[in-house]
Structures are given as C-alpha cells and as structure tokens.
Amino acid sequence: MAKPPVLTACPLDCPDACSLSVHVEDERIESIAGDARNGLTDGVICGKVRRFDRHVYSAERIETPAIRDGTKGSGSFRPVSWDEALEVVASRLMEIRARSGGEAILPFSYGGSNGVLTEGTLDTRWFHRLGASRLRRTICAAATSRAQQGLYGMMPGVDVRDYVHASLIVVWGFNPHASGIHLVPVLKEARERGATLVVVDPRRTPLAKAADLHLGLRPGTDLVLALAVTRWMFEHGRADQAFLDAHTSGASTLRARAEPWSLQRAAEVSGLPSEDIEAFAKMYADASPAVIRCGWGLERNRNGGSAVASVLALPAVGGKFGPPGGGFTMSQSRTFRWDLDAVVAAGEPSVRAVNMNRLGPALLGADPPIEALFVYNANPLATVPDQERVRAGLAREDLFTVVFDQVHTDTATWADVLLPATTFLEHHDLTRGYGATVLNRIRPAIPPVGQARPNYAVFADLLERTGLAHEDDITDPDALAEAVLASASLEPEHRSALLERGTLDAPTPGALFRDRFARTADAKIHLCPPDLDAECQAQTGEPLYTYKADPGTERHPLALISPATSKLINSTMGQLFPGPARVRMHPADAHARGIHDGTAVRVFNDLGAVECDVEVSDAVRPGVVSLDKGLWQRHTRNGNTSNALCPTTLTDLGRGATFNDARVDVEKA
Ligand SMILES: Nc1nc2c(c(=O)[nH]1)N[C@H]1C(S)=C(S)[C@@H](COP(=O)(O)OP(=O)(O)OC[C@H]3O[C@@H](n4cnc5c(=O)[nH]c(N)nc54)[C@H](O)[C@@H]3O)O[C@H]1N2
Ligand SMILES: Nc1nc2c(c(=O)[nH]1)N[C@H]1C(S)=C(S)[C@@H](COP(=O)(O)OP(=O)(O)OC[C@H]3O[C@@H](n4cnc5c(=O)[nH]c(N)nc54)[C@H](O)[C@@H]3O)O[C@H]1N2
Ligand code: SF4
Ligand SMILES: [Mo]
C-alpha cells in the first residue's frame, strides 16, 4: 500500500505560504505537490518548490561540518565532527568575548525563509546572553512595516480572495507573476467579473502588459504620484470628509504636504503623462470597491517610507473602506500575533545595533571592531548592498566567520567554520503567511541529509557549550511551538484546527472600518503620525511626505533596479540556476550607447561594476536598467551582481535598504 503523503507547508520568503503534500519513499523525497488546505493557493504551487528536491539533494549541499584548510575565500574545507566544529565555534567566540566584549560578535541573519523555531527564538536567546551586537534586520519590508505600523498599527488589510468583489484593482510595485503567483488567477477572475486593473511599475511586467492602465513611472517617484492623486481628490471634492472626520487624524497635514504636487509637477518628476495621472485619479475616486495591492518595489529607495505611507493613505482619503474588496493589502502577517520576547525572555539588549544593510562598512570600520561573524539563514555576499565592501570585510584575516547553511553559497566560500543546516523538509517550524492569512506547522518529511542539523538543535547545543543555558530554557521544537502559540492567545477552535490540519486559514473577519478598525491606540488611521514624522526628520532632515530628488548624475544617469525573478527566492536555489545573467535595457538607451541585444557590457558606478550581457527590451522604461535579484557570482563574468552597484544609504523610514537607488552607466565591455 502506498504510504500517505507528509502534510507540511512552504516557509520560503513568499507571500503565499502554500500547503504541501510530500511523497516520500525509503526516506527520500519522491514528489512535492500543493494541497488545498491553504484556501488561497488551493493546491497550486510554483515550479521552484515542486522541484525543491533538487535543492535538498543538490551536489552543492553542505553535508558535514567543516573547517577551512586553505587561504580565506579559497573555498577549501576539511570535514570534521559536529563536536569538533562546535567546540571551535564556542571556544573562539568565548575567547573573543573575554578579550574584547560580546559586541565584537555579530550575528547575521534575515530569516525570510524561516519560521519562529529556526529564527528569532533560540538564536536570539544565545546571542543575547553572549552580549553580542544586535543586528537590525532591515534588508526587506523595513519601510513598508514602519508605514503600515504608523498609519494602521499593522492592521491586516483586504483578504486577497475578496478582490473578486472589487471594481478597481491597483497593483502597485508588486510583480505577482514572480513574487506571489496566486494573485494572478484572482485578478483574472475579478477582471472577468468586470474589474479594471491598474499597474504601477517602471517595468512593463506581464501584468502591466495586460492592464487597463499601466503607470510606468520612474523608480522612486511613487510618492509624488500618490500625493498628486491625494491633492486631486481634495481639490475636486472627491475626498471622503465624513470618513476622514470619523476614522482618521492628520488629514489636514497630509493635504498640506500634497499641495505642491499638481498633475503637471508630478508628471515632470515621475515621467508619466499628466493625463494618465488625472485619468488614474478619476478612476480611483469613482470606483468602489477599489483595492490597492501594495508591494515592496516602491520601498527600496530613499523615498520608500513616505511613498508607502502615501499609497496606504489613499483608501482613507478616497473613502474606500467598507465593502468587501475595498481598501488595501500590504503585509497580512499580523493576522496572527505572538510575543517572541516573552518566549525568549531576552528583552531589548543594551548593546550596539548594526544595520544589516551596512554589513560591509561595519566589517571594515566598526569601532570597536567586529571580530566574529555568525551567518545563518542568509547569504549576505549575494543579497546585501555594496558587495565589494562585504567581500573585503569577509576577506579580513582577523575575522572569524561561521557560516551555517544548507548549500555552498557565495558567503560560505569565506567561512572559517561551515555548519550544515537542514531544509524545511527535514525540520520543524511554525510560520505565518504575509500574503495568505495562514498559520502553518511545518514538519519533517525526511531525516536530515548527511549530518545536517536544524537551527534549534545547533543553538541549543551552543547555549550549553558556552555555559549560557538556563535550567528552564525551552529547547524542544514542539514545546517551543507550544510556547509561541500560547503567547499568541489563539481562539481554542483555531488552535485545534492548527493541530489537526497543520494549517490554520483564518482571514480576519468583518468589513474594514465597519467591523474592524486600525490597531493604533485610538483605533484611528494616523495619516501623519508624529513618530513617523520625527523619524523622517531625523533620517533625512525633512518631514514625512517630502520628495527627495533622484540620485542620478551625469556620469551615472541610469536607474538600476533588481526585482525578484521566478527562478529564485532571493538567492536561494541560485546554485541550480544555470545563468548567465543579462541586464535588461531599453532600446533607446542601448542605441545611444551602440549596444545591441547580446552585447557584452560593463554596468558601473563608483561602488563597483558588473560584467554581463545585455538583453535589449522595451519591458523596462527608458532610463532604467534591470538585473535580477538573488544572482550568485557564477552568473556574471566578473563575479559581481547588482549589489556591487547598490548603495548603503537608507530609506526615510525604517532604515531599510535602497537597492533601487543604484545609479549606473553601461558601456561595451
Ligand atoms: N519567485 C520569487 N518570489 C519572491 C521573491 C523572489 O526572490 N523570487 N522574493 C520574495 C521577497 S523576499 C519579497 S520581499 C517579495 C517582493 O515582491 P515584490 O513586491 O514583487 O518586489 P520586487 O520584485 O522587489 O518589486 C516588485 C515590482 O516593483 C517594481 N519596482 C521597482 N522599483 C519601483 C518603484 O520605485 N516604484 C514602483 N511602483 N515599482 C517599482 C519592479 O519592477 C517589480 O516589478 O517577493 C517574495 N517572493
Ligand atoms: N540587489 C538587491 N538585493 C536584494 C533585494 C533587492 O531587491 N535587490 N531584495 C532583498 C530582499 S527583499 C530580501 S528579503 C533579502 C534576503 O536575503 P537573504 O536573507 O540573504 O536570503 P536568501 O538569499 O534567500 O538566503 C537565505 C539563506 O539561508 C539558508 N537557509 C534557509 N533556511 C535555513 C535554515 O533553516 N537554517 C540555516 N542555517 N540556513 C537556512 C538558505 O540556504 C540560503 O542560503 O535580499 C535582499 N537583496
Ligand atoms: S515559494 Fe510561494 S508559491 Fe512557491 S510553494 Fe512556496 S509559498 Fe507557494
Ligand atoms: Mo524580501
């Protein structure tokens, strides 16, 4: 009789959080399929995860702990036992701590592909007790979270399944064909029912091509577009004053800050025809239900926080909340809330904080210096801005680097100690979706490959070895999951649904601003929250909603963006991607430089250069070039990827990354 499949879920950094059904034969993965327990994804999964067995059994899988036996960066390692590897890690870190203090140790992780059992619990506890520097995890969603928190107290927005009721859908800085594929059929159905689709994106994405209106603006100018629409609505009596009076504060400040943005001026800055901006404003004012799906493409620049705040303010100004399918969707992750601090009992450590976007400068110049780096759940050499400085930092002879990963990433090449990690098919986890409103219990389908170990086992061991474990520490994954769930005060029926089905699909019920309200202290929408205003002022010298000009120069006039590709999840699975990378460029920009499709080029600025081939394509607007995010060094001629050109400047809110503020030029190689 065939064995029943293992029911689990996908924790990769993707909004959709699919339920999975995994067939296993003789402790090996036979096949991975979706199943219908997640109502949004309904059994459909992406090609990447259907073939995730190729990652699990990859030739580049790290199967044993190992210690460097060549020069730094040579990638040459000698296998050792777990005991030996962890003894080296524990003794080196304790020696550094005794000599220079805990802050000389820097943990580095993001954990977008991890749930709470493998990120933010035992690891946090250990690094906290070591007194290690704290990492600000701001590489993604820092500006969006600040804006959603400040305006709405992280209130979950419209459930994606309710989009079928909408008469207007605006997909703003989000590319569902790569980044969240389950929105695509929902949009199709909504349009079959008569919905109009607007896409705001500097690229003509597949969705933009199919849209009723594509606003192909210059990167980083969403703020002026949203403020122009805001001003237009106020000016034309289309702002919903009754809603603003009842449910918001700060509307008059927002209106005053939108005042400079006439259609004309917004058109000049954004590069959009002013008629298109006006058409959009009218369309938005007229439509109900109207919903905005706000993505992450608009946050990754100097204006990112103000831009997201101004977009999230639109449904309040236009009075779009109320009917099903009316309002906005940003992150849905706070559908379920838990209190990890209570579980970890770590509190806010009084140690220095290092912004992960500035890993390179920190490794090269932090004072006091970083002497040890512990990388897990991340591949910073591929994913962090200013790649040349990150590489130079990793190359420091006096830096002790631990890399704990599943595969031999670019970062792993620079390790002193390599530790093999399990994948989500080999360990337990507990995750929540940030697009789908689901909570998922992840269970191992197969035993660990080689000697790989889960993060919770390794951090529990390190707590013991360094003498930092306490008697009442919870380390068992089931007990840890229980403790996290207990802190989440789930309804009893939700809890049993999760235990029985391994997944809980629980959209927050009720209409927005009829049955459920902002999660701010007064349940109102704060259109110009004082804390955001102050943060913006401190970060940029100007208040919230102030547009900062394009950083382009005569020498580096082209905006480089690096959006998600359907082939990878960030840099994960990069070892399976054959490449080579191609930089996409508009025919007009190519022609002006004597460049053709397939020409070998050098994309450069003052931070570095990338050598690869060109794909001439009118899918990017003039003035913009695009190189996929998540590429590895093997995918280009000179081993650099987009991050070699990305600055370490920060967003106006949340101290997030400004990848899309890279300004470059392109020449024949
Ligand atoms: N297959 C796959 N799926 C993924 C990921 C992946 O790498 N691969 N990554 C995951 C992660 S970590 C995240 S955060 C999400 C990200 O998901 P998305 O929100 O889709 O993020 P991006 O791909 O960065 O950008 C989305 C779109 O914004 C556009 N864009 C760039 N600059 C601007 C701008 O200034 N304004 C506007 N309006 N648009 C702009 C880009 O052209 C792109 O089409 O996707 C997740 N899903
Ligand atoms: N140029 C440019 N760069 C970008 C972006 C961009 O738009 N442009 N976007 C960025 C965004 S949105 C994000 S979220 C970041 C993400 O950047 P990273 O956080 O570096 O994410 P990944 O590249 O997916 O690397 C995750 C690594 O963790 C490993 N891993 C997964 N699970 C486990 C586990 O349980 N244990 C251990 N020990 N290891 C594990 C995987 O094998 C993989 O190598 O990248 C950013 N980088
Ligand atoms: S990466 Fe996204 S679409 Fe693919 S299986 Fe995971 S959750 Fe589903
Ligand atoms: Mo991300």
Short mmCIF file of C-alpha atoms and ligand atoms in Angstrom, two decimals, residues 13-15 48 110 112 140-141 172-180 200-203 205 215 217-222 294-301 434 561-571 626 629-630 660, ligand 1:
data_model
loop_
_atom_site.label_atom_id
_atom_site.label_comp_id
_atom_site.label_asym_id
_atom_site.label_seq_id
_atom_site.Cartn_x
_atom_site.Cartn_y
_atom_site.Cartn_z
CA ASP A 13 10.12 34.01 1.59
CA CYS A 14 6.95 34.33 -0.47
CA PRO A 15 3.61 35.87 0.49
CA LYS A 48 10.63 26.07 -7.71
CA TYR A 110 17.40 37.68 7.96
CA GLY A 112 12.70 35.49 5.43
CA CYS A 140 13.38 43.99 3.47
CA ALA A 141 9.99 45.38 4.47
CA TRP A 172 1.41 48.98 -7.01
CA GLY A 173 5.08 47.98 -7.05
CA PHE A 174 4.28 44.27 -6.90
CA ASN A 175 5.02 41.64 -9.52
CA PRO A 176 2.79 38.64 -8.80
CA HIS A 177 3.99 36.60 -11.79
CA ALA A 178 7.28 36.16 -9.93
CA SER A 179 6.67 37.13 -6.31
CA GLY A 180 3.25 35.79 -5.36
CA VAL A 200 2.19 50.99 -11.21
CA ASP A 201 5.65 49.73 -12.17
CA PRO A 202 8.66 51.11 -14.10
CA ARG A 203 8.71 47.80 -15.97
CA THR A 205 5.66 43.30 -16.39
CA LEU A 215 1.68 53.78 -15.00
CA LEU A 217 6.82 55.73 -13.60
CA ARG A 218 10.48 56.47 -12.81
CA PRO A 219 11.74 54.38 -9.86
CA GLY A 220 11.43 56.20 -6.55
CA THR A 221 8.66 58.59 -7.62
CA ASP A 222 5.59 56.79 -6.22
CA CYS A 294 0.90 47.45 -2.36
CA GLY A 295 4.12 45.52 -2.94
CA TRP A 296 7.73 46.06 -1.98
CA GLY A 297 9.13 47.52 -5.21
CA LEU A 298 8.31 51.05 -4.12
CA GLU A 299 10.02 50.84 -0.73
CA ARG A 300 13.53 50.16 -1.92
CA ASN A 301 14.62 53.77 -2.41
CA TYR A 434 2.36 37.57 4.84
CA ILE A 561 16.52 48.08 -10.29
CA SER A 562 16.86 44.46 -9.17
CA PRO A 563 13.43 42.86 -8.88
CA ALA A 564 12.55 39.26 -7.94
CA THR A 565 12.78 36.54 -10.58
CA SER A 566 10.56 33.47 -10.79
CA LYS A 567 13.72 31.30 -10.94
CA LEU A 568 14.92 32.03 -7.39
CA ILE A 569 13.73 33.11 -3.98
CA ASN A 570 16.19 35.85 -3.12
CA SER A 571 19.47 33.98 -3.63
CA SER A 626 17.16 45.83 -14.58
CA LYS A 629 17.91 39.99 -7.59
CA GLY A 630 19.48 36.98 -5.92
CA ASN A 660 16.75 50.73 -6.39
N1 LIG B 1 9.98 33.95 -7.18
C1 LIG B 1 10.27 34.79 -6.19
N2 LIG B 1 9.31 35.17 -5.33
C2 LIG B 1 9.60 36.03 -4.33
C3 LIG B 1 10.92 36.50 -4.13
C4 LIG B 1 11.92 36.08 -5.05
O1 LIG B 1 13.09 36.48 -4.96
N3 LIG B 1 11.56 35.24 -6.07
N4 LIG B 1 11.21 37.34 -3.10
C5 LIG B 1 10.27 37.40 -2.01
C6 LIG B 1 10.55 38.56 -1.19
S1 LIG B 1 11.84 38.47 -0.12
C7 LIG B 1 9.85 39.69 -1.29
S2 LIG B 1 10.23 40.98 -0.29
C8 LIG B 1 8.74 39.81 -2.23
C9 LIG B 1 8.95 41.00 -3.13
O2 LIG B 1 7.92 41.08 -4.05
P1 LIG B 1 7.66 42.35 -4.93
O3 LIG B 1 6.83 43.33 -4.18
O4 LIG B 1 7.09 41.85 -6.20
O5 LIG B 1 9.10 43.02 -5.03
P2 LIG B 1 10.13 43.34 -6.17
O6 LIG B 1 10.33 42.18 -7.08
O7 LIG B 1 11.32 43.90 -5.50
O8 LIG B 1 9.46 44.54 -6.97
C10 LIG B 1 8.14 44.47 -7.47
C11 LIG B 1 7.99 45.33 -8.70
O9 LIG B 1 8.29 46.68 -8.36
C12 LIG B 1 8.90 47.29 -9.46
N5 LIG B 1 9.61 48.49 -8.98
C13 LIG B 1 10.93 48.72 -8.84
N6 LIG B 1 11.14 49.99 -8.40
C14 LIG B 1 9.90 50.54 -8.26
C15 LIG B 1 9.45 51.82 -7.85
O10 LIG B 1 10.22 52.70 -7.46
N7 LIG B 1 8.10 52.02 -7.84
C16 LIG B 1 7.20 51.06 -8.24
N8 LIG B 1 5.92 51.36 -8.21
N9 LIG B 1 7.62 49.85 -8.64
C17 LIG B 1 8.94 49.60 -8.63
C18 LIG B 1 9.76 46.22 -10.08
O11 LIG B 1 9.94 46.49 -11.46
C19 LIG B 1 8.94 44.95 -9.83
O12 LIG B 1 8.18 44.57 -10.96
O13 LIG B 1 8.65 38.69 -3.10
C20 LIG B 1 8.84 37.43 -2.49
N10 LIG B 1 8.62 36.43 -3.50
#
